[in-house]
Amino acid sequence: MELALNNLPRTIAVELEGGVPSIVLVDQCRLPGELVYLRTSDWRELVDAVKTLAVRGAPAIGVAGAAAVMLAAFEYADGDGFDRLLAEAARAIAAARPTAVNLVWGVNKAREVVSEARQAGASLQADSNARQAGASPRETAVALYRLTEDLIAEDETVNRRIGSHGAALLRGLAASGEHVRPLNILTHCNAGSLATAFYGTALGVVYASAQEGLVNRVYADETRPVNQGARLTVWELAQAGVPVTLQCDNMAASLMEKGQVDAVIVGADRIAANGDAANKIGTLGLAVLANFYGIPFYVAAPMSTIDCSTKSGADIPIEDRDRAEVLPDPIPGVEVRNPAFDVTPYRLITAIVTEEGVWEPAR
């Protein structure tokens, strides 16, 4: 299958003009009606974009976390209290969304760069006993800018490796004697290029597999209540030229019962050390259905999404979002429940696909 991946926008980019950095990102709240880019040099605005889901998806918000620290560093570089103010900003950025571990991962990457730059004076110059000065605030900010560039490039590389490993799994699933039977794949939420700097995790597997002729069709759940599947996944797949059908979330069981799903592939926002995976609310139900019908259930995510400090899914904090996402017009006497994620236990996951290879957590 010939894909048109060049039709997909770069989700997040960084620019430096006149010594002032800016982050340019796709405003995913405006899709699919409009492809609009947000541009900001204010770290607070970038944090707000993370909170409002203008930028979303674990890998993308990991990059955004590091980028926000970089913007804060440039803001505070020429004043007093650089280290204190930057540390306060980093804590606020890391707390923007609690479930996705990649946000904290990105902030920690930035913190490491700051620490290394500011503590460079620990070594002695070779030709004297004078203490070597650490990097200045401005030099530290520039180092963070380079980190942001590197993370954006690295993310695409990682996603393409995830796609390659996932395609190898689907290749075996599609093999039928001497023939290859193209597969029908079901996905939930958006773990595509829009959820990353470029290419995608779960949809990265789809893209790599489609290029080998392994994909017949993708069925995308609408993914209530924010409709990331209906607004983002189907738009993205159509742009890339992958056959796609949108369905309501509660239609998955009937599709599986008819034998029209060969594999389920989703992303993850945090994976515990035992393999339990937190993903968009509704993923657990799909995993239960896939298990009942004997359908492989794959999770695709970068190694940065695996949180070894979290022993199991019971320890993953679940973000509760605004009730207006479920019920825009309040009804007196009606309470609303709106958890953003649920946790799929490892025993329901056939395999977790990362850039390092395939992990079968139940074995």
JSON list of C-alpha atoms in Angstrom, two decimals, residues 31-229:
[
{"chain": "A", "resi": 31, "resn": "LEU", "atom": "CA", "xyz": [-9.10, 19.16, 14.22]},
{"chain": "A", "resi": 32, "resn": "PRO", "atom": "CA", "xyz": [-10.55, 17.82, 12.02]},
{"chain": "A", "resi": 33, "resn": "GLY", "atom": "CA", "xyz": [-12.30, 21.00, 10.92]},
{"chain": "A", "resi": 34, "resn": "GLU", "atom": "CA", "xyz": [-9.17, 23.14, 10.75]},
{"chain": "A", "resi": 35, "resn": "LEU", "atom": "CA", "xyz": [-5.45, 22.46, 10.73]},
{"chain": "A", "resi": 36, "resn": "VAL", "atom": "CA", "xyz": [-4.29, 25.33, 12.94]},
{"chain": "A", "resi": 37, "resn": "TYR", "atom": "CA", "xyz": [-0.88, 25.84, 14.53]},
{"chain": "A", "resi": 38, "resn": "LEU", "atom": "CA", "xyz": [-0.26, 27.41, 17.93]},
{"chain": "A", "resi": 39, "resn": "ARG", "atom": "CA", "xyz": [2.95, 29.35, 18.42]},
{"chain": "A", "resi": 40, "resn": "THR", "atom": "CA", "xyz": [4.17, 30.42, 21.84]},
{"chain": "A", "resi": 41, "resn": "SER", "atom": "CA", "xyz": [7.29, 31.56, 23.67]},
{"chain": "A", "resi": 42, "resn": "ASP", "atom": "CA", "xyz": [5.54, 31.42, 27.06]},
{"chain": "A", "resi": 43, "resn": "TRP", "atom": "CA", "xyz": [5.96, 28.21, 29.04]},
{"chain": "A", "resi": 44, "resn": "ARG", "atom": "CA", "xyz": [2.65, 28.84, 30.82]},
{"chain": "A", "resi": 45, "resn": "GLU", "atom": "CA", "xyz": [0.79, 28.82, 27.52]},
{"chain": "A", "resi": 46, "resn": "LEU", "atom": "CA", "xyz": [2.46, 25.54, 26.61]},
{"chain": "A", "resi": 47, "resn": "VAL", "atom": "CA", "xyz": [1.37, 24.04, 29.95]},
{"chain": "A", "resi": 48, "resn": "ASP", "atom": "CA", "xyz": [-2.15, 25.24, 29.24]},
{"chain": "A", "resi": 49, "resn": "ALA", "atom": "CA", "xyz": [-1.99, 23.54, 25.82]},
{"chain": "A", "resi": 50, "resn": "VAL", "atom": "CA", "xyz": [-1.11, 20.28, 27.60]},
{"chain": "A", "resi": 51, "resn": "LYS", "atom": "CA", "xyz": [-3.98, 20.65, 30.08]},
{"chain": "A", "resi": 52, "resn": "THR", "atom": "CA", "xyz": [-6.57, 21.49, 27.43]},
{"chain": "A", "resi": 53, "resn": "LEU", "atom": "CA", "xyz": [-5.40, 18.68, 25.09]},
{"chain": "A", "resi": 54, "resn": "ALA", "atom": "CA", "xyz": [-4.32, 21.08, 22.36]},
{"chain": "A", "resi": 55, "resn": "VAL", "atom": "CA", "xyz": [-1.20, 18.91, 22.50]},
{"chain": "A", "resi": 56, "resn": "ARG", "atom": "CA", "xyz": [-1.73, 15.37, 23.74]},
{"chain": "A", "resi": 57, "resn": "GLY", "atom": "CA", "xyz": [-0.40, 11.87, 23.50]},
{"chain": "A", "resi": 58, "resn": "ALA", "atom": "CA", "xyz": [2.31, 10.57, 25.82]},
{"chain": "A", "resi": 59, "resn": "PRO", "atom": "CA", "xyz": [5.35, 11.06, 23.54]},
{"chain": "A", "resi": 60, "resn": "ALA", "atom": "CA", "xyz": [4.21, 14.52, 22.38]},
{"chain": "A", "resi": 61, "resn": "ILE", "atom": "CA", "xyz": [3.65, 15.82, 25.89]},
{"chain": "A", "resi": 62, "resn": "GLY", "atom": "CA", "xyz": [7.01, 14.39, 26.90]},
{"chain": "A", "resi": 63, "resn": "VAL", "atom": "CA", "xyz": [8.62, 16.66, 24.31]},
{"chain": "A", "resi": 64, "resn": "ALA", "atom": "CA", "xyz": [6.32, 19.48, 25.39]},
{"chain": "A", "resi": 65, "resn": "GLY", "atom": "CA", "xyz": [7.45, 19.06, 29.00]},
{"chain": "A", "resi": 66, "resn": "ALA", "atom": "CA", "xyz": [11.10, 19.52, 28.09]},
{"chain": "A", "resi": 67, "resn": "ALA", "atom": "CA", "xyz": [10.21, 22.36, 25.73]},
{"chain": "A", "resi": 68, "resn": "ALA", "atom": "CA", "xyz": [8.29, 24.19, 28.46]},
{"chain": "A", "resi": 69, "resn": "VAL", "atom": "CA", "xyz": [11.31, 24.04, 30.77]},
{"chain": "A", "resi": 70, "resn": "MET", "atom": "CA", "xyz": [13.39, 25.44, 27.92]},
{"chain": "A", "resi": 71, "resn": "LEU", "atom": "CA", "xyz": [11.00, 28.37, 27.42]},
{"chain": "A", "resi": 72, "resn": "ALA", "atom": "CA", "xyz": [11.10, 29.08, 31.16]},
{"chain": "A", "resi": 73, "resn": "ALA", "atom": "CA", "xyz": [14.91, 29.06, 31.09]},
{"chain": "A", "resi": 74, "resn": "PHE", "atom": "CA", "xyz": [14.98, 31.71, 28.36]},
{"chain": "A", "resi": 75, "resn": "GLU", "atom": "CA", "xyz": [12.44, 33.81, 30.28]},
{"chain": "A", "resi": 76, "resn": "TYR", "atom": "CA", "xyz": [14.46, 33.77, 33.50]},
{"chain": "A", "resi": 77, "resn": "ALA", "atom": "CA", "xyz": [17.96, 33.81, 31.99]},
{"chain": "A", "resi": 78, "resn": "ASP", "atom": "CA", "xyz": [18.55, 37.56, 32.29]},
{"chain": "A", "resi": 79, "resn": "GLY", "atom": "CA", "xyz": [17.15, 38.15, 35.77]},
{"chain": "A", "resi": 80, "resn": "ASP", "atom": "CA", "xyz": [17.86, 37.17, 39.35]},
{"chain": "A", "resi": 81, "resn": "GLY", "atom": "CA", "xyz": [16.99, 33.82, 40.90]},
{"chain": "A", "resi": 82, "resn": "PHE", "atom": "CA", "xyz": [17.38, 31.76, 37.73]},
{"chain": "A", "resi": 83, "resn": "ASP", "atom": "CA", "xyz": [17.84, 28.38, 39.43]},
{"chain": "A", "resi": 84, "resn": "ARG", "atom": "CA", "xyz": [14.99, 28.87, 41.91]},
{"chain": "A", "resi": 85, "resn": "LEU", "atom": "CA", "xyz": [12.52, 30.18, 39.34]},
{"chain": "A", "resi": 86, "resn": "LEU", "atom": "CA", "xyz": [13.39, 27.45, 36.84]},
{"chain": "A", "resi": 87, "resn": "ALA", "atom": "CA", "xyz": [12.95, 24.75, 39.49]},
{"chain": "A", "resi": 88, "resn": "GLU", "atom": "CA", "xyz": [9.54, 26.16, 40.41]},
{"chain": "A", "resi": 89, "resn": "ALA", "atom": "CA", "xyz": [8.50, 26.22, 36.75]},
{"chain": "A", "resi": 90, "resn": "ALA", "atom": "CA", "xyz": [9.68, 22.64, 36.25]},
{"chain": "A", "resi": 91, "resn": "ARG", "atom": "CA", "xyz": [7.55, 21.44, 39.17]},
{"chain": "A", "resi": 92, "resn": "ALA", "atom": "CA", "xyz": [4.48, 23.20, 37.78]},
{"chain": "A", "resi": 93, "resn": "ILE", "atom": "CA", "xyz": [5.07, 21.76, 34.31]},
{"chain": "A", "resi": 94, "resn": "ALA", "atom": "CA", "xyz": [5.48, 18.21, 35.61]},
{"chain": "A", "resi": 95, "resn": "ALA", "atom": "CA", "xyz": [2.16, 18.46, 37.49]},
{"chain": "A", "resi": 96, "resn": "ALA", "atom": "CA", "xyz": [0.12, 19.54, 34.44]},
{"chain": "A", "resi": 97, "resn": "ARG", "atom": "CA", "xyz": [-1.24, 16.01, 33.84]},
{"chain": "A", "resi": 98, "resn": "PRO", "atom": "CA", "xyz": [-0.74, 13.26, 36.44]},
{"chain": "A", "resi": 99, "resn": "THR", "atom": "CA", "xyz": [-1.18, 9.98, 34.56]},
{"chain": "A", "resi": 100, "resn": "ALA", "atom": "CA", "xyz": [1.13, 10.29, 31.55]},
{"chain": "A", "resi": 101, "resn": "VAL", "atom": "CA", "xyz": [4.63, 9.53, 32.81]},
{"chain": "A", "resi": 102, "resn": "ASN", "atom": "CA", "xyz": [6.24, 10.94, 29.66]},
{"chain": "A", "resi": 103, "resn": "LEU", "atom": "CA", "xyz": [5.51, 14.48, 30.82]},
{"chain": "A", "resi": 104, "resn": "VAL", "atom": "CA", "xyz": [7.61, 13.93, 33.94]},
{"chain": "A", "resi": 105, "resn": "TRP", "atom": "CA", "xyz": [10.18, 12.10, 31.82]},
{"chain": "A", "resi": 106, "resn": "GLY", "atom": "CA", "xyz": [10.57, 15.13, 29.54]},
{"chain": "A", "resi": 107, "resn": "VAL", "atom": "CA", "xyz": [10.85, 17.52, 32.48]},
{"chain": "A", "resi": 108, "resn": "ASN", "atom": "CA", "xyz": [13.45, 15.27, 34.10]},
{"chain": "A", "resi": 109, "resn": "LYS", "atom": "CA", "xyz": [15.46, 15.19, 30.87]},
{"chain": "A", "resi": 110, "resn": "ALA", "atom": "CA", "xyz": [15.51, 18.99, 31.00]},
{"chain": "A", "resi": 111, "resn": "ARG", "atom": "CA", "xyz": [16.46, 18.98, 34.68]},
{"chain": "A", "resi": 112, "resn": "GLU", "atom": "CA", "xyz": [19.41, 16.72, 33.93]},
{"chain": "A", "resi": 113, "resn": "VAL", "atom": "CA", "xyz": [20.67, 19.15, 31.29]},
{"chain": "A", "resi": 114, "resn": "VAL", "atom": "CA", "xyz": [20.28, 22.07, 33.70]},
{"chain": "A", "resi": 115, "resn": "SER", "atom": "CA", "xyz": [22.12, 20.22, 36.45]},
{"chain": "A", "resi": 116, "resn": "GLU", "atom": "CA", "xyz": [25.00, 19.21, 34.19]},
{"chain": "A", "resi": 117, "resn": "ALA", "atom": "CA", "xyz": [25.33, 22.72, 32.75]},
{"chain": "A", "resi": 118, "resn": "ARG", "atom": "CA", "xyz": [25.14, 24.59, 36.03]},
{"chain": "A", "resi": 119, "resn": "GLN", "atom": "CA", "xyz": [27.48, 22.21, 37.86]},
{"chain": "A", "resi": 120, "resn": "ALA", "atom": "CA", "xyz": [30.17, 22.20, 35.19]},
{"chain": "A", "resi": 121, "resn": "GLY", "atom": "CA", "xyz": [32.42, 24.11, 37.56]},
{"chain": "A", "resi": 122, "resn": "ALA", "atom": "CA", "xyz": [33.03, 20.99, 39.61]},
{"chain": "A", "resi": 123, "resn": "SER", "atom": "CA", "xyz": [36.06, 20.11, 37.44]},
{"chain": "A", "resi": 124, "resn": "LEU", "atom": "CA", "xyz": [39.37, 21.98, 37.51]},
{"chain": "A", "resi": 125, "resn": "GLN", "atom": "CA", "xyz": [41.03, 23.56, 34.52]},
{"chain": "A", "resi": 126, "resn": "ALA", "atom": "CA", "xyz": [44.03, 21.57, 33.36]},
{"chain": "A", "resi": 127, "resn": "ASP", "atom": "CA", "xyz": [46.45, 24.48, 33.41]},
{"chain": "A", "resi": 128, "resn": "SER", "atom": "CA", "xyz": [45.51, 26.11, 36.72]},
{"chain": "A", "resi": 129, "resn": "ASN", "atom": "CA", "xyz": [43.90, 25.64, 40.10]},
{"chain": "A", "resi": 130, "resn": "ALA", "atom": "CA", "xyz": [41.14, 28.08, 39.18]},
{"chain": "A", "resi": 131, "resn": "ARG", "atom": "CA", "xyz": [37.64, 26.70, 39.39]},
{"chain": "A", "resi": 132, "resn": "GLN", "atom": "CA", "xyz": [35.97, 26.47, 35.99]},
{"chain": "A", "resi": 133, "resn": "ALA", "atom": "CA", "xyz": [32.78, 28.50, 35.86]},
{"chain": "A", "resi": 134, "resn": "GLY", "atom": "CA", "xyz": [29.55, 26.65, 35.22]},
{"chain": "A", "resi": 135, "resn": "ALA", "atom": "CA", "xyz": [27.31, 27.51, 32.31]},
{"chain": "A", "resi": 136, "resn": "SER", "atom": "CA", "xyz": [25.54, 30.84, 32.53]},
{"chain": "A", "resi": 137, "resn": "PRO", "atom": "CA", "xyz": [21.72, 30.93, 32.62]},
{"chain": "A", "resi": 138, "resn": "ARG", "atom": "CA", "xyz": [21.64, 31.90, 28.95]},
{"chain": "A", "resi": 139, "resn": "GLU", "atom": "CA", "xyz": [24.06, 29.11, 28.00]},
{"chain": "A", "resi": 140, "resn": "THR", "atom": "CA", "xyz": [21.90, 26.70, 29.99]},
{"chain": "A", "resi": 141, "resn": "ALA", "atom": "CA", "xyz": [18.81, 27.87, 28.11]},
{"chain": "A", "resi": 142, "resn": "VAL", "atom": "CA", "xyz": [20.58, 27.27, 24.79]},
{"chain": "A", "resi": 143, "resn": "ALA", "atom": "CA", "xyz": [21.53, 23.77, 25.95]},
{"chain": "A", "resi": 144, "resn": "LEU", "atom": "CA", "xyz": [17.85, 23.12, 26.69]},
{"chain": "A", "resi": 145, "resn": "TYR", "atom": "CA", "xyz": [16.93, 24.35, 23.21]},
{"chain": "A", "resi": 146, "resn": "ARG", "atom": "CA", "xyz": [19.33, 21.79, 21.73]},
{"chain": "A", "resi": 147, "resn": "LEU", "atom": "CA", "xyz": [17.79, 19.11, 23.96]},
{"chain": "A", "resi": 148, "resn": "THR", "atom": "CA", "xyz": [14.32, 19.95, 22.63]},
{"chain": "A", "resi": 149, "resn": "GLU", "atom": "CA", "xyz": [15.57, 19.64, 19.05]},
{"chain": "A", "resi": 150, "resn": "ASP", "atom": "CA", "xyz": [17.16, 16.29, 19.88]},
{"chain": "A", "resi": 151, "resn": "LEU", "atom": "CA", "xyz": [14.03, 14.93, 21.58]},
{"chain": "A", "resi": 152, "resn": "ILE", "atom": "CA", "xyz": [11.88, 15.81, 18.57]},
{"chain": "A", "resi": 153, "resn": "ALA", "atom": "CA", "xyz": [14.24, 14.01, 16.18]},
{"chain": "A", "resi": 154, "resn": "GLU", "atom": "CA", "xyz": [14.69, 11.09, 18.56]},
{"chain": "A", "resi": 155, "resn": "ASP", "atom": "CA", "xyz": [10.94, 10.63, 18.96]},
{"chain": "A", "resi": 156, "resn": "GLU", "atom": "CA", "xyz": [10.43, 9.99, 15.26]},
{"chain": "A", "resi": 157, "resn": "THR", "atom": "CA", "xyz": [13.32, 7.52, 15.21]},
{"chain": "A", "resi": 158, "resn": "VAL", "atom": "CA", "xyz": [11.89, 5.67, 18.21]},
{"chain": "A", "resi": 159, "resn": "ASN", "atom": "CA", "xyz": [8.42, 5.54, 16.68]},
{"chain": "A", "resi": 160, "resn": "ARG", "atom": "CA", "xyz": [9.70, 4.12, 13.41]},
{"chain": "A", "resi": 161, "resn": "ARG", "atom": "CA", "xyz": [11.50, 1.40, 15.35]},
{"chain": "A", "resi": 162, "resn": "ILE", "atom": "CA", "xyz": [8.30, 0.62, 17.24]},
{"chain": "A", "resi": 163, "resn": "GLY", "atom": "CA", "xyz": [6.53, 0.41, 13.88]},
{"chain": "A", "resi": 164, "resn": "SER", "atom": "CA", "xyz": [9.11, -2.01, 12.55]},
{"chain": "A", "resi": 165, "resn": "HIS", "atom": "CA", "xyz": [8.86, -4.35, 15.54]},
{"chain": "A", "resi": 166, "resn": "GLY", "atom": "CA", "xyz": [5.07, -4.21, 15.43]},
{"chain": "A", "resi": 167, "resn": "ALA", "atom": "CA", "xyz": [5.00, -4.98, 11.72]},
{"chain": "A", "resi": 168, "resn": "ALA", "atom": "CA", "xyz": [7.02, -8.13, 12.40]},
{"chain": "A", "resi": 169, "resn": "LEU", "atom": "CA", "xyz": [4.28, -9.26, 14.82]},
{"chain": "A", "resi": 170, "resn": "LEU", "atom": "CA", "xyz": [1.52, -8.58, 12.32]},
{"chain": "A", "resi": 171, "resn": "ARG", "atom": "CA", "xyz": [3.49, -10.25, 9.55]},
{"chain": "A", "resi": 172, "resn": "GLY", "atom": "CA", "xyz": [3.27, -13.51, 11.47]},
{"chain": "A", "resi": 173, "resn": "LEU", "atom": "CA", "xyz": [-0.41, -12.96, 12.20]},
{"chain": "A", "resi": 174, "resn": "ALA", "atom": "CA", "xyz": [-1.18, -12.27, 8.54]},
{"chain": "A", "resi": 175, "resn": "ALA", "atom": "CA", "xyz": [0.69, -15.27, 7.18]},
{"chain": "A", "resi": 176, "resn": "SER", "atom": "CA", "xyz": [-1.65, -17.95, 5.85]},
{"chain": "A", "resi": 177, "resn": "GLY", "atom": "CA", "xyz": [0.29, -20.73, 4.23]},
{"chain": "A", "resi": 178, "resn": "GLU", "atom": "CA", "xyz": [2.13, -19.21, 1.31]},
{"chain": "A", "resi": 179, "resn": "HIS", "atom": "CA", "xyz": [-0.19, -16.24, 1.23]},
{"chain": "A", "resi": 180, "resn": "VAL", "atom": "CA", "xyz": [-0.56, -13.04, 3.25]},
{"chain": "A", "resi": 181, "resn": "ARG", "atom": "CA", "xyz": [-4.03, -12.14, 4.45]},
{"chain": "A", "resi": 182, "resn": "PRO", "atom": "CA", "xyz": [-4.35, -8.40, 5.07]},
{"chain": "A", "resi": 183, "resn": "LEU", "atom": "CA", "xyz": [-5.63, -7.70, 8.57]},
{"chain": "A", "resi": 184, "resn": "ASN", "atom": "CA", "xyz": [-8.43, -5.68, 10.09]},
{"chain": "A", "resi": 185, "resn": "ILE", "atom": "CA", "xyz": [-7.11, -3.72, 13.05]},
{"chain": "A", "resi": 186, "resn": "LEU", "atom": "CA", "xyz": [-9.10, -2.05, 15.81]},
{"chain": "A", "resi": 187, "resn": "THR", "atom": "CA", "xyz": [-7.68, 0.93, 17.70]},
{"chain": "A", "resi": 188, "resn": "HIS", "atom": "CA", "xyz": [-8.88, 3.23, 20.46]},
{"chain": "A", "resi": 189, "resn": "CYS", "atom": "CA", "xyz": [-8.13, 6.91, 21.08]},
{"chain": "A", "resi": 190, "resn": "ASN", "atom": "CA", "xyz": [-5.24, 8.36, 19.06]},
{"chain": "A", "resi": 191, "resn": "ALA", "atom": "CA", "xyz": [-1.77, 6.89, 19.32]},
{"chain": "A", "resi": 192, "resn": "GLY", "atom": "CA", "xyz": [-0.75, 8.14, 15.92]},
{"chain": "A", "resi": 193, "resn": "SER", "atom": "CA", "xyz": [1.51, 10.79, 14.53]},
{"chain": "A", "resi": 194, "resn": "LEU", "atom": "CA", "xyz": [-0.56, 13.47, 16.25]},
{"chain": "A", "resi": 195, "resn": "ALA", "atom": "CA", "xyz": [0.26, 11.88, 19.62]},
{"chain": "A", "resi": 196, "resn": "THR", "atom": "CA", "xyz": [3.98, 12.09, 18.93]},
{"chain": "A", "resi": 197, "resn": "ALA", "atom": "CA", "xyz": [6.43, 14.43, 17.27]},
{"chain": "A", "resi": 198, "resn": "PHE", "atom": "CA", "xyz": [5.85, 12.39, 14.11]},
{"chain": "A", "resi": 199, "resn": "TYR", "atom": "CA", "xyz": [4.80, 8.91, 12.88]},
{"chain": "A", "resi": 200, "resn": "GLY", "atom": "CA", "xyz": [3.07, 7.45, 15.95]},
{"chain": "A", "resi": 201, "resn": "THR", "atom": "CA", "xyz": [3.20, 4.42, 18.23]},
{"chain": "A", "resi": 202, "resn": "ALA", "atom": "CA", "xyz": [0.11, 2.24, 17.71]},
{"chain": "A", "resi": 203, "resn": "LEU", "atom": "CA", "xyz": [-0.54, 3.87, 14.34]},
{"chain": "A", "resi": 204, "resn": "GLY", "atom": "CA", "xyz": [3.19, 3.70, 13.67]},
{"chain": "A", "resi": 205, "resn": "VAL", "atom": "CA", "xyz": [2.70, -0.07, 13.72]},
{"chain": "A", "resi": 206, "resn": "VAL", "atom": "CA", "xyz": [-0.23, 0.40, 11.33]},
{"chain": "A", "resi": 207, "resn": "TYR", "atom": "CA", "xyz": [1.81, 2.57, 8.95]},
{"chain": "A", "resi": 208, "resn": "ALA", "atom": "CA", "xyz": [4.78, 0.21, 8.89]},
{"chain": "A", "resi": 209, "resn": "SER", "atom": "CA", "xyz": [2.46, -2.76, 8.37]},
{"chain": "A", "resi": 210, "resn": "ALA", "atom": "CA", "xyz": [0.37, -1.05, 5.69]},
{"chain": "A", "resi": 211, "resn": "GLN", "atom": "CA", "xyz": [3.49, -0.34, 3.68]},
{"chain": "A", "resi": 212, "resn": "GLU", "atom": "CA", "xyz": [4.06, -4.11, 3.61]},
{"chain": "A", "resi": 213, "resn": "GLY", "atom": "CA", "xyz": [0.50, -4.79, 2.47]},
{"chain": "A", "resi": 214, "resn": "LEU", "atom": "CA", "xyz": [-0.50, -6.27, 5.84]},
{"chain": "A", "resi": 215, "resn": "VAL", "atom": "CA", "xyz": [-3.43, -3.96, 6.57]},
{"chain": "A", "resi": 216, "resn": "ASN", "atom": "CA", "xyz": [-6.87, -4.27, 5.03]},
{"chain": "A", "resi": 217, "resn": "ARG", "atom": "CA", "xyz": [-8.71, -1.73, 7.21]},
{"chain": "A", "resi": 218, "resn": "VAL", "atom": "CA", "xyz": [-8.50, 0.09, 10.53]},
{"chain": "A", "resi": 219, "resn": "TYR", "atom": "CA", "xyz": [-11.58, 0.38, 12.72]},
{"chain": "A", "resi": 220, "resn": "ALA", "atom": "CA", "xyz": [-11.31, 3.41, 14.99]},
{"chain": "A", "resi": 221, "resn": "ASP", "atom": "CA", "xyz": [-13.41, 3.83, 18.11]},
{"chain": "A", "resi": 222, "resn": "GLU", "atom": "CA", "xyz": [-14.79, 7.35, 18.49]},
{"chain": "A", "resi": 223, "resn": "THR", "atom": "CA", "xyz": [-13.29, 7.40, 22.03]},
{"chain": "A", "resi": 224, "resn": "ARG", "atom": "CA", "xyz": [-15.76, 9.28, 24.17]},
{"chain": "A", "resi": 225, "resn": "PRO", "atom": "CA", "xyz": [-15.99, 11.73, 25.82]},
{"chain": "A", "resi": 226, "resn": "VAL", "atom": "CA", "xyz": [-13.45, 13.90, 23.94]},
{"chain": "A", "resi": 227, "resn": "ASN", "atom": "CA", "xyz": [-13.64, 11.91, 20.68]},
{"chain": "A", "resi": 228, "resn": "GLN", "atom": "CA", "xyz": [-9.94, 11.62, 19.94]},
{"chain": "A", "resi": 229, "resn": "GLY", "atom": "CA", "xyz": [-10.70, 8.70, 17.64]}
]
